[in-house]
Coordinates of C-alpha atoms in Angstrom, one line a residue:
X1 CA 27.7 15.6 17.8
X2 CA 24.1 15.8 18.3
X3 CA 22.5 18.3 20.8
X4 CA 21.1 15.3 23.1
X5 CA 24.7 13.9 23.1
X6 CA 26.4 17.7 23.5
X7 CA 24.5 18.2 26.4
X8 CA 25.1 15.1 28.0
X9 CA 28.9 16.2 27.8
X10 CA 28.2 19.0 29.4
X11 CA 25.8 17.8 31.8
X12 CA 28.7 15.6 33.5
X13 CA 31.5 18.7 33.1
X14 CA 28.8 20.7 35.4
X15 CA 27.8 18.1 37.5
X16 CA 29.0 20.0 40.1
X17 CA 27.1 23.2 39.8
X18 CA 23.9 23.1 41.8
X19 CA 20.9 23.6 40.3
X20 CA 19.6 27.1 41.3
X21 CA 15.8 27.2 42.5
X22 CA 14.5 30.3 44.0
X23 CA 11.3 31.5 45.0
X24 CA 10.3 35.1 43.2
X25 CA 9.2 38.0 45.2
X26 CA 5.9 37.5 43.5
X27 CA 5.2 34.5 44.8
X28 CA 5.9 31.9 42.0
X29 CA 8.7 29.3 42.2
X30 CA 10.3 27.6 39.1
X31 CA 13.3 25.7 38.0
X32 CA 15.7 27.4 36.2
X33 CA 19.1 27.9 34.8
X34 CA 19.6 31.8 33.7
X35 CA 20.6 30.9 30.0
X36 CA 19.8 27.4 29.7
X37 CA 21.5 24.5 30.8
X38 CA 25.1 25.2 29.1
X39 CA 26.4 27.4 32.5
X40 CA 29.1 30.6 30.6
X41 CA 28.5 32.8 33.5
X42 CA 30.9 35.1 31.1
X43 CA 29.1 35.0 28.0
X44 CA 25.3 35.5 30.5
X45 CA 23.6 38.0 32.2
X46 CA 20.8 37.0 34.4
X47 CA 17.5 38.1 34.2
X48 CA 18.3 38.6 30.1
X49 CA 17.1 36.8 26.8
X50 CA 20.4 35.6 24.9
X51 CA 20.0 36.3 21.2
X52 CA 22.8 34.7 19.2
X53 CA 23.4 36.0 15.5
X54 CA 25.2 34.2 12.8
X55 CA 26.2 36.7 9.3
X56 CA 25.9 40.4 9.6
X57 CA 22.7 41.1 11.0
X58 CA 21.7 44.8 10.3
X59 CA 22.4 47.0 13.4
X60 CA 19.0 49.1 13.1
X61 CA 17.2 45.8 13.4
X62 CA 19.1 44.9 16.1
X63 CA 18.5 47.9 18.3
X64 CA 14.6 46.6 18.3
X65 CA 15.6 44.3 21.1
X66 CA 16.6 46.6 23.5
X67 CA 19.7 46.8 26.2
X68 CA 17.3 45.6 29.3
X69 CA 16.2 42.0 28.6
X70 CA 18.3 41.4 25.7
X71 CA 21.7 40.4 25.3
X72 CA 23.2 39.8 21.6
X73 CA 25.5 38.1 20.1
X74 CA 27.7 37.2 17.4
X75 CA 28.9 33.9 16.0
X76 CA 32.5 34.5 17.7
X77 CA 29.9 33.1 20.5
X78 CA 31.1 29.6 20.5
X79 CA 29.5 28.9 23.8
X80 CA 26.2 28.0 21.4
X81 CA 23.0 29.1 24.8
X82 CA 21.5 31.1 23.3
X83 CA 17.5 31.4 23.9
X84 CA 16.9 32.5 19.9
X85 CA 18.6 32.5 16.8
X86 CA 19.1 35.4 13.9
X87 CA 20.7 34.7 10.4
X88 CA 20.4 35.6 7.1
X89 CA 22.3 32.9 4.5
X90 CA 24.2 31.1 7.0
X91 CA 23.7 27.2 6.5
X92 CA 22.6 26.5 10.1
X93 CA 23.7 22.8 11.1
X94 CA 21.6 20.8 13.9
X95 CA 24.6 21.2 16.1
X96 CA 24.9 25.3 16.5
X97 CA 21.5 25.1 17.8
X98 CA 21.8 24.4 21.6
X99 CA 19.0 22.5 24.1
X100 CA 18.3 26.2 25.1
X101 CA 16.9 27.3 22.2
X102 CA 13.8 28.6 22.1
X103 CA 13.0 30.0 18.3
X104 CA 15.1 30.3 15.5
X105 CA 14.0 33.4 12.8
X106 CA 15.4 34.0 9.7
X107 CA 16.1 37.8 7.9
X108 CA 14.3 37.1 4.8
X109 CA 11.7 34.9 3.2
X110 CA 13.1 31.5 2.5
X111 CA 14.3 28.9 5.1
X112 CA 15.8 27.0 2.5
X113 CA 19.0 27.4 5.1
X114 CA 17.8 26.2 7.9
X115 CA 16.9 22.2 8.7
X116 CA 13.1 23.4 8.9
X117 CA 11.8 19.6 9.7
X118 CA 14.3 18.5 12.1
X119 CA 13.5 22.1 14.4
X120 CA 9.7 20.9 14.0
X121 CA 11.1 17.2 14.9
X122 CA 12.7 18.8 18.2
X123 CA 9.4 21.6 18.9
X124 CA 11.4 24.3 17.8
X125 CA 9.5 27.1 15.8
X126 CA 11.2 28.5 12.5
X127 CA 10.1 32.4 11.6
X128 CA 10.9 34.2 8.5
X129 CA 10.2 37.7 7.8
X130 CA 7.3 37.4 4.4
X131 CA 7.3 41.4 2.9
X132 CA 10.3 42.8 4.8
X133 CA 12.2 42.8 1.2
X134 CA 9.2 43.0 -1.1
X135 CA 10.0 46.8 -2.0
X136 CA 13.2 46.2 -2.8
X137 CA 12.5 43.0 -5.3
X138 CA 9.5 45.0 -6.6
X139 CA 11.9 47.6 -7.7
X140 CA 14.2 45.3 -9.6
X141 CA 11.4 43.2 -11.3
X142 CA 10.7 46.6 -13.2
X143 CA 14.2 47.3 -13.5
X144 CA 14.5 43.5 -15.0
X145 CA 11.2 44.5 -17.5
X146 CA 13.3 47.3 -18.7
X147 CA 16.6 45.2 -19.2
X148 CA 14.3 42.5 -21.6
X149 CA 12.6 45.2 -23.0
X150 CA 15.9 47.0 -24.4
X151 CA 19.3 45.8 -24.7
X152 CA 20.8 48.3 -22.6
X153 CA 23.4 46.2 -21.0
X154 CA 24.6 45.0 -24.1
X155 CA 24.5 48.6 -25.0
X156 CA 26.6 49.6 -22.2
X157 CA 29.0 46.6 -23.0
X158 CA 29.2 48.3 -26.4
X159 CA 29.9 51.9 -25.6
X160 CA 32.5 50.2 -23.2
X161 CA 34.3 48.8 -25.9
X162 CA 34.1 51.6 -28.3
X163 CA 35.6 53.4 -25.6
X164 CA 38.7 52.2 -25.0
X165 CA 39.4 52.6 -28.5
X166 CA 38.2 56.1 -29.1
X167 CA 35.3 55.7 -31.0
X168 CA 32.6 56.1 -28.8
X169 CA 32.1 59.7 -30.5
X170 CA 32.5 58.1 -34.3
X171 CA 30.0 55.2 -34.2
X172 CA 27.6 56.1 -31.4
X173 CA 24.9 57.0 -33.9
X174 CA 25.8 54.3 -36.2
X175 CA 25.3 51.6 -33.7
X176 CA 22.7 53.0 -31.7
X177 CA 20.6 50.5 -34.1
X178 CA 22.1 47.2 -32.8
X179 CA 20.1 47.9 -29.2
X180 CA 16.4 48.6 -30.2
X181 CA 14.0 47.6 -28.2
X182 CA 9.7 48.3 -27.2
X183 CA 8.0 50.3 -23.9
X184 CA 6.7 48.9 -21.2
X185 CA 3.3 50.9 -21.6
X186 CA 0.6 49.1 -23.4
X187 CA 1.8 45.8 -22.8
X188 CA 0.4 42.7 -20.8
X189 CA 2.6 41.6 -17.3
X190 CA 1.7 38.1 -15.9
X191 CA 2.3 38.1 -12.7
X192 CA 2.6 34.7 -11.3
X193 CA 2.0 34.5 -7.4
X194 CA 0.5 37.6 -6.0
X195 CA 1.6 37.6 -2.7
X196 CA 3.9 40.2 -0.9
X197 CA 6.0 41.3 -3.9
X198 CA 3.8 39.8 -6.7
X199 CA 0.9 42.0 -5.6
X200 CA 3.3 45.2 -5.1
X201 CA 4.8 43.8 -8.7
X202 CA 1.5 44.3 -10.1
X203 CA 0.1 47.0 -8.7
X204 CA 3.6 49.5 -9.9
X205 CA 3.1 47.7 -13.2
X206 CA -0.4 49.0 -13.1
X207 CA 0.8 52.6 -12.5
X208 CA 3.1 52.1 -15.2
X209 CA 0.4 51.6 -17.9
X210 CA 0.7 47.6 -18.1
X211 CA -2.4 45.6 -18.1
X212 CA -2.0 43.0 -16.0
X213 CA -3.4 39.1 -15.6
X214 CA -2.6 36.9 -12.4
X215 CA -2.7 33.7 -11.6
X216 CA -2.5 32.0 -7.7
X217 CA -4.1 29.7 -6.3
X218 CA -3.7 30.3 -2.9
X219 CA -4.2 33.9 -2.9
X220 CA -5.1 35.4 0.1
X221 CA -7.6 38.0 0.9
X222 CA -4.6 40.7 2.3
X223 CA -2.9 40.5 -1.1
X224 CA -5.9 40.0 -3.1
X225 CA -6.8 43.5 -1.5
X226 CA -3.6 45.4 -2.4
X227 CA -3.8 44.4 -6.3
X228 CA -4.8 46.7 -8.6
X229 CA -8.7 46.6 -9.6
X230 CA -8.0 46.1 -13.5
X231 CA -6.4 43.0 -12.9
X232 CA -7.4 39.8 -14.8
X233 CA -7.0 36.8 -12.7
X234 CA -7.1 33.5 -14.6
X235 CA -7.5 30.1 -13.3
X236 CA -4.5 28.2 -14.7
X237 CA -0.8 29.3 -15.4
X238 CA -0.8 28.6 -18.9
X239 CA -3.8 30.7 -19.3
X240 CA -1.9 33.6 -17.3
X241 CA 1.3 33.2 -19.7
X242 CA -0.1 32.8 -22.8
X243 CA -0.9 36.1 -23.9
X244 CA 1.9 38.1 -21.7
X245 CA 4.8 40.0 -23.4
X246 CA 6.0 39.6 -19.7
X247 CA 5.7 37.4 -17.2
X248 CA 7.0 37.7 -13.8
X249 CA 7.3 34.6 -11.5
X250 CA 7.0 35.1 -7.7
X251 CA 6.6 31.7 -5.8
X252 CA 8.4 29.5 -3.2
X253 CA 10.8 27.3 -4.3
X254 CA 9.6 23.6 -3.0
X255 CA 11.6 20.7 -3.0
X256 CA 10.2 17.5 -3.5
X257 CA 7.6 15.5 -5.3
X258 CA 4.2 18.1 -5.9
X259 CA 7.4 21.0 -5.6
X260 CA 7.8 23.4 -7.3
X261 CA 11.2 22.5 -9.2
X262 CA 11.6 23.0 -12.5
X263 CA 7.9 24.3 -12.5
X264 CA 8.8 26.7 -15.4
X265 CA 9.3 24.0 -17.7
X266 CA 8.6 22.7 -21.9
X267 CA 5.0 22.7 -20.6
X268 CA 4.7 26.0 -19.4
X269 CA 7.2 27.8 -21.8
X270 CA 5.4 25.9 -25.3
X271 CA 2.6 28.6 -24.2
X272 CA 4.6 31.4 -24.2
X273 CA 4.6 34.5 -26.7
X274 CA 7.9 34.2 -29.1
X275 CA 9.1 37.1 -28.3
X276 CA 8.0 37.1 -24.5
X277 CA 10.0 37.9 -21.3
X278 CA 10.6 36.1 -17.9
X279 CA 11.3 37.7 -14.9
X280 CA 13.1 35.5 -12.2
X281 CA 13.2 37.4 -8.9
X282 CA 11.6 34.3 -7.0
X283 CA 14.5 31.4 -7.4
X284 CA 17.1 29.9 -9.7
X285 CA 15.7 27.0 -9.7
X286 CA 12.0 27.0 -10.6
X287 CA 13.1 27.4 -14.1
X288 CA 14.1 24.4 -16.4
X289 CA 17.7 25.9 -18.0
X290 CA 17.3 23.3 -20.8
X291 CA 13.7 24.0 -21.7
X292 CA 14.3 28.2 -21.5
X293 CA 17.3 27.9 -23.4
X294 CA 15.4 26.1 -26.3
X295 CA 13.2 29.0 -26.3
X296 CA 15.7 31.4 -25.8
X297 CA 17.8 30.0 -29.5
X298 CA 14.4 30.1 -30.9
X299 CA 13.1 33.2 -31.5
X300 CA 13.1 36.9 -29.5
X301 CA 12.4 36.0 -26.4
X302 CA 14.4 37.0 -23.1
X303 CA 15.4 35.7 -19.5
X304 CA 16.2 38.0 -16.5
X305 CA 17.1 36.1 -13.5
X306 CA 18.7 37.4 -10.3
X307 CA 20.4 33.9 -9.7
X308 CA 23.1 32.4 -11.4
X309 CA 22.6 30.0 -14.3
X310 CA 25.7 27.6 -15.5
X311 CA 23.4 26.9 -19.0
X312 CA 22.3 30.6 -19.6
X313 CA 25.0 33.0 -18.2
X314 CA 26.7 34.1 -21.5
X315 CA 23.5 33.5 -23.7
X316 CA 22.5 36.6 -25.8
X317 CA 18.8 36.7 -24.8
X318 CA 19.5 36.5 -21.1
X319 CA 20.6 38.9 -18.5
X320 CA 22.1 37.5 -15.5
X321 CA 22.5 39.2 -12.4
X322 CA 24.2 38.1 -9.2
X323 CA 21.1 37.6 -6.5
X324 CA 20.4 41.8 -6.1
X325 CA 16.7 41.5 -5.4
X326 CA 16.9 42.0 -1.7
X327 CA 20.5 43.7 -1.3
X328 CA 19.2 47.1 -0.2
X329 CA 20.1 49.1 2.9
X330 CA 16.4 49.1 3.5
X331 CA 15.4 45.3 2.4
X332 CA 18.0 44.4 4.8
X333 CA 17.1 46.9 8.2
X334 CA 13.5 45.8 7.5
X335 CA 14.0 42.4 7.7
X336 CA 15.8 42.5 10.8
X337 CA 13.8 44.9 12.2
X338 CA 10.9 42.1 11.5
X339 CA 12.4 39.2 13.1
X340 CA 13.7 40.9 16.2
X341 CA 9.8 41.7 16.8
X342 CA 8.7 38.4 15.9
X343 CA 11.2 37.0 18.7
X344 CA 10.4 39.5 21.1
X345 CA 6.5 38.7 20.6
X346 CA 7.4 34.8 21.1
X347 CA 9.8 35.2 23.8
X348 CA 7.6 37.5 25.6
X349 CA 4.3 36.1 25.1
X350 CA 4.5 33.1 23.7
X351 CA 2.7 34.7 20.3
X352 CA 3.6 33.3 17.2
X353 CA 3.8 35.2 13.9
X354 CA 4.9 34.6 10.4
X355 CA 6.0 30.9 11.3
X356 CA 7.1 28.4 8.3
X357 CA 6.5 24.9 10.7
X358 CA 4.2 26.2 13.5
X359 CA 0.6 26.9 13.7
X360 CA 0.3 31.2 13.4
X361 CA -1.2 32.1 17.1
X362 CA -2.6 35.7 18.5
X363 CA -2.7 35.8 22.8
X364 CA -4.5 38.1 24.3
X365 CA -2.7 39.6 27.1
X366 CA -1.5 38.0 29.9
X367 CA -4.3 38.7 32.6
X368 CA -2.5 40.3 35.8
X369 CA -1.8 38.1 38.4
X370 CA -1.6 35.4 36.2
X371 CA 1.2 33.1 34.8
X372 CA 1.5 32.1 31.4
X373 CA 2.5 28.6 29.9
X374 CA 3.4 27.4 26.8
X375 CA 3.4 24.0 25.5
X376 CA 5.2 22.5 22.2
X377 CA 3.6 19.3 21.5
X378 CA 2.8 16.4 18.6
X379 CA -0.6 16.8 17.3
X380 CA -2.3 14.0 19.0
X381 CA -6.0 13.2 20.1
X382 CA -6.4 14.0 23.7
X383 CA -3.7 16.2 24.4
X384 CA -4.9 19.3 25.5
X385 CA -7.0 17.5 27.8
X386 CA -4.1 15.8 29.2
X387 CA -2.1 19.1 29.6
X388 CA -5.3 20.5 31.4
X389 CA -5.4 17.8 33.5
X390 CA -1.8 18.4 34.7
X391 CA -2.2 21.6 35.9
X392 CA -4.5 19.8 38.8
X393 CA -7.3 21.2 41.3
X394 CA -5.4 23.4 43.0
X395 CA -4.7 25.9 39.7
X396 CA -7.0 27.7 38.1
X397 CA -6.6 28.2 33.7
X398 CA -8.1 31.5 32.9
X399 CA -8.0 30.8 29.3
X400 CA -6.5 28.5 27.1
X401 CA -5.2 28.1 23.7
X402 CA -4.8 25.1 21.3
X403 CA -3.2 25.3 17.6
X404 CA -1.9 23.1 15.4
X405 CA -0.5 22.8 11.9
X406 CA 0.6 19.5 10.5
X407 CA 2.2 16.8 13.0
X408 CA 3.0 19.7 15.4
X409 CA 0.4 21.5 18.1
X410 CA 1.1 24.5 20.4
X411 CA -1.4 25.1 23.3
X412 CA -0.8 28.4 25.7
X413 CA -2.9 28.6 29.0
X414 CA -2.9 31.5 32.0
X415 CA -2.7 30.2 35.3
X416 CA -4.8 32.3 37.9
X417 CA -2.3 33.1 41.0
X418 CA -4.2 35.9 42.3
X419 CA -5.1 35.6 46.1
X420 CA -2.6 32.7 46.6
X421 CA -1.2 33.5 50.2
X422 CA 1.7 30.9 49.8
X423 CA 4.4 30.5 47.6
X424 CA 3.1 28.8 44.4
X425 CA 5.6 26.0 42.9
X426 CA 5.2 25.6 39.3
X427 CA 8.3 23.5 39.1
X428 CA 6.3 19.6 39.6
X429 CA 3.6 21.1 37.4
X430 CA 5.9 21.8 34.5
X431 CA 7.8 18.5 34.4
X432 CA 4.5 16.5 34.5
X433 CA 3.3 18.4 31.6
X434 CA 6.9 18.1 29.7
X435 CA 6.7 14.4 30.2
X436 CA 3.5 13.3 28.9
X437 CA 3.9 11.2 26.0
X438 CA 4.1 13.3 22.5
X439 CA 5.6 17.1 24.7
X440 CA 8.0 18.5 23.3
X441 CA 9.0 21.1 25.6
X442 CA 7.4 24.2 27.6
X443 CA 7.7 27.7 28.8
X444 CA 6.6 29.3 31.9
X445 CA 6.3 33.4 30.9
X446 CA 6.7 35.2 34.5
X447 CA 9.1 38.2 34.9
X448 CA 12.4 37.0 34.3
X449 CA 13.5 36.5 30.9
X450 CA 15.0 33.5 30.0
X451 CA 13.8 31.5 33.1
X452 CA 11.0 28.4 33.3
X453 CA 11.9 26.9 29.9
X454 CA 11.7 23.0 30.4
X455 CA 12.6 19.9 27.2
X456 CA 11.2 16.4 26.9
X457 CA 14.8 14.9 25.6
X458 CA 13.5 11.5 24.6
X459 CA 11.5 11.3 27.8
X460 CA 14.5 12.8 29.5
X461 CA 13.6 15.7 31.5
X462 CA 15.9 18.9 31.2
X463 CA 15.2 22.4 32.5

């Protein structure tokens, strides 16, 4: 069942239940339901943001939201309104994801998890947490330069075996042989995508006595300033990989024609050094299996993934581990820690940070005596002059916002209320804006968590 079509069930099962509209002791009147419009007055608390989690969300993290406008909650929570979302690898599905929610954030990088286009499709922003594990990968990339460099797990494997036969003692210096390897120092890294973890990735490798060449495209100026200064950036990939003993990819895994799929490929790997060594810490699939196992049987080269591989698993030039890069007590309270903020900050102010589907946007401070709202709308000519022209003669907008990225646009604007001597109502305000043509939904940001949030259900009006 859809969420349009789940909220029409329980629109007619709470028929009944009036509508609650109340003026504020400040002066402001909205529509409202506490915690959306699915009414579990015992799952709610008014006057509290309802944070529903799905996986085990670290605890640390978790005590960033606070006890007095936060409530949160676990998956057992099958009453699905809930303002925001948390998860880590759970696959979410359209239908856990309630008319009442506001923002959805996952605890890590990709959002490979989550129907990204279809939250964009209903206005609903998508947060990750970029760098929150980078530490933690970083450290595992030069654990993975060390495994290719020396065959210490088949080492390990080997004293194993000699082990339980009680000749560890016997043959350890006649075997020792078998597991040779080179250092790290002196030799060439190519780091390939040089943002959060690639730039940390480069800069250790630095430390370490590497020399190191990069290659990205889109680097930015925040990662371009944490590299190290000896770097050698190079303007294609082949020319990054072509004279590394290592090479470490870092880049996003993008379905779809122009994706990056397979991007490690016969192209890419024909340029590699014979004996050369790939680091997967970024994902399984950005590597062609078929064309690294032809290199692999070739000559001395070596594959360290941290994602399973059905062609390569057993092979005797790769080391496969099982997805360790950000399984760290740290990785994992840092990443919560970093989407609890994020929601807070959107929640709260309406500012949006570290967004995969919606346009990045830094507020200023609410102004006092002011309101604040928050629009979700298709990126259309006109628009924000259409919103502006909602709010009528009778408001004044202090200052406005206007964003967009792609087919999606999010404008913010502060109401003036100071010296009002009635009562202001909001509430006719808010459903004009929410119905124009191409809204998706708004937010009016005035004291009370969770109240004055308003959708534009296929020109259906719910708040």
């Amino acid at each position: 069942m859809n969420s349009l079509a789940s909220f029409t069930v329980r629109k007619a099962l709470h028929r009944g239940i009036a509508q609650q509209v109340r003026p504020l002791t400040s002066g402001v009147d909205l529509d409202h339901y506490s915690s959306g419009w699915n009414i579990a007055t015992n799952f709610t608390k008014e006057g509290k943001y309802q944070i529903q989690t799905f996986n085990k969300i670290s605890a640390k993290g978790l005590a960033r939201f606070g006890d007095d406008k936060y409530e949160v909650k676990g998956t057992e929570w099958e009453t699905n309104n809930a303002h925001a979302i948390l998860l880590r690898s759970h696959k979410l599905q359209e239908s856990e994801v309630d008319v009442s929610v506001r923002a959805i954030a996952r605890c890590g990088a990709g959002t490979n998890n989550v129907p990204v286009a279809r939250m964009t499709e209903l206005g609903i922003p998508v947060f990750n947490t970029p760098g929150a594990n980078a530490n933690a990968v970083k450290e595992l990339v030069l654990c993975g330069m060390l495994l290719g460099s020396r065959r210490v797990v088949d080492g390990v494997n080997h004293m194993k075996d000699l082990g339980s036969k009680g000749l560890a003692k016997e043959r350890v210096e006649k075997d020792k042989s078998m597991f040779g390897g080179q250092e790290i120092m002196g030799k060439t890294l190519a780091v390939v995508g040089l943002g959060h973890i690639g730039a940390a990735t480069a800069r250790d490798a630095a430390a370490l006595g590497m020399t190191i060449v990069g290659y990205d495209p889109g680097l930015s100026i925040e990662s371009a300033l944490k590299l190290p200064k000896e770097i050698d950036l190079k303007d294609s990939m082949g020319a990054a990989v072509s004279s590394a003993d290592y090479i470490s990819i870092n880049i996003p895994y993008i379905k779809g024609e122009g994706g990056t799929h397979g991007i490690i490929g016969e192209e890419v790997i024909s340029q590699f050094k014979p004996d050369a060594v790939l680091l997967n810490f970024a994902r399984g699939e950005l590597v062609d299996s078929d064309a690294m196992k032809d290199f692999l049987d070739a000559g001395d080269g070596r594959y360290v993934s941290d994602f399973p591989d059905d062609l390569l698993w057993d092979h005797n030039n790769a080391v496969i581990l099982p997805h360790l890069g950000a399984s760290t007590e740290e990785a994992e309270d840092a990443a919560a820690a970093m989407a609890a903020d994020t929601i807070k900050d959107y929640l709260t102010n309406g500012t949006i940070k570290n967004s995969v589907n919606f346009p990045a946007t830094a507020l200023p401070d609410r102004p006092e005596g002011s309101i604040r709202i928050t629009v979700v709308h298709k990126n259309e000519p006109g628009m924000l002059a259409k919103i502006t022209e909602s709010v009528g003669d009778d408001l004044n907008i202090i200052q406005q916002v206007n964003h967009s990225r792609g087919e999606i646009a999010y404008s913010v604007l502060d109401i003036d209320t100071a010296g009002q001597t009635e009562v202001v109502s909001f509430k006719k305000v808010q459903e004009t804006i929410t119905l124009l043509p191409g809204a998706l939904s708004s937010r009016i940001l005035y004291i009370t968590p969770g109240t004055g949030y308003a959708r534009n259900m296929e020109g259906t009006y719910f708040v």
